[in-house]
CSV table of C-alpha atoms in Angstrom, one decimal:
chain,number,residue,atom,x,y,z
A,1,UNK,CA,17.7,-17.1,-15.2
A,2,UNK,CA,16.2,-14.8,-17.9
A,3,UNK,CA,15.6,-11.7,-17.8
A,4,UNK,CA,12.8,-10.5,-15.6
A,5,UNK,CA,14.3,-12.7,-12.9
A,6,UNK,CA,18.0,-11.1,-13.2
A,7,UNK,CA,18.8,-8.7,-10.3
A,8,UNK,CA,21.6,-7.0,-13.0
A,9,UNK,CA,18.7,-6.3,-15.3
A,10,UNK,CA,15.9,-4.9,-13.1
A,11,UNK,CA,14.9,-1.6,-13.9
A,12,UNK,CA,15.5,-2.4,-17.9
A,13,UNK,CA,13.0,-5.4,-17.1
A,14,UNK,CA,10.6,-3.5,-15.4
A,15,UNK,CA,9.8,-1.8,-18.4
A,16,UNK,CA,8.6,-4.7,-20.0
A,17,UNK,CA,5.2,-4.2,-21.1
A,18,UNK,CA,2.3,-1.4,-19.6
A,19,UNK,CA,4.1,-2.4,-15.9
A,20,UNK,CA,6.8,0.7,-15.7
A,21,UNK,CA,6.0,4.2,-16.5
A,22,UNK,CA,8.5,7.1,-16.4
A,23,UNK,CA,7.0,10.2,-14.5
A,24,UNK,CA,8.0,13.6,-15.9
A,25,UNK,CA,7.4,16.8,-13.0
A,26,UNK,CA,8.2,20.2,-13.1
A,27,UNK,CA,9.0,22.2,-10.1
A,28,UNK,CA,8.3,25.0,-8.9
A,29,UNK,CA,11.3,26.7,-9.8
A,30,UNK,CA,10.7,25.7,-13.2
A,31,UNK,CA,13.1,22.1,-13.7
A,32,UNK,CA,12.3,19.5,-14.5
A,33,UNK,CA,12.7,15.8,-13.3
A,34,UNK,CA,11.4,12.2,-14.2
A,35,UNK,CA,10.7,9.7,-11.6
A,36,UNK,CA,10.6,5.7,-12.2
A,37,UNK,CA,6.8,3.5,-10.8
A,38,UNK,CA,5.9,0.4,-11.5
A,39,UNK,CA,2.5,0.7,-11.8
A,40,UNK,CA,1.3,-2.4,-10.2
A,41,UNK,CA,3.1,-2.5,-7.2
A,42,UNK,CA,4.3,-0.4,-4.4
A,43,UNK,CA,3.7,3.9,-5.3
A,44,UNK,CA,7.1,4.8,-4.6
A,45,UNK,CA,9.2,5.8,-7.4
A,46,UNK,CA,12.1,2.5,-8.4
A,47,UNK,CA,14.5,5.6,-9.6
A,48,UNK,CA,15.0,9.2,-9.8
A,49,UNK,CA,16.5,11.4,-12.4
A,50,UNK,CA,18.8,15.0,-11.5
A,51,UNK,CA,17.0,18.4,-12.0
A,52,UNK,CA,17.7,19.3,-15.8
A,53,UNK,CA,17.1,22.9,-17.2
A,54,UNK,CA,14.7,22.5,-19.8
A,55,UNK,CA,11.8,19.1,-20.5
A,56,UNK,CA,13.6,18.4,-24.1
A,57,UNK,CA,17.1,16.9,-21.5
A,58,UNK,CA,15.0,15.4,-18.7
A,59,UNK,CA,13.0,13.3,-21.6
A,60,UNK,CA,16.0,12.5,-23.1
A,61,UNK,CA,17.8,11.0,-20.4
A,62,UNK,CA,14.8,8.6,-20.0
A,63,UNK,CA,15.6,7.8,-24.0
A,64,UNK,CA,19.2,7.3,-22.5
A,65,UNK,CA,18.4,5.3,-19.5
A,66,UNK,CA,15.7,3.0,-22.3
A,67,UNK,CA,18.5,3.2,-24.6
A,68,UNK,CA,21.2,1.1,-21.9
A,69,UNK,CA,20.0,-0.1,-19.3
A,70,UNK,CA,19.5,-3.5,-21.0
A,71,UNK,CA,22.7,-3.9,-21.2
A,72,UNK,CA,24.1,-2.7,-18.0
A,73,UNK,CA,26.5,-4.1,-15.9
A,74,UNK,CA,26.8,-5.1,-12.7
A,75,UNK,CA,28.9,-3.3,-10.2
A,76,UNK,CA,28.7,-5.3,-6.9
A,77,UNK,CA,30.8,-3.1,-4.1
A,78,UNK,CA,29.3,-4.8,-1.0
């Protein structure tokens, strides 16, 4: 099974090319969060973050996700 069809790597696979985008938002309380969207499909977020007190921390969490998601395992607790 290739990377694009592997359920374990679906988030990492969707980040390939321009099919997905991280969107950073600033809330009314001046904190930041991100959402991850498939721009060619459903407009609902595929993933979302916690809130961060500054934009740099929010951007850092995106960088960490991009760095580690491709090698993430799957812990199926069903």
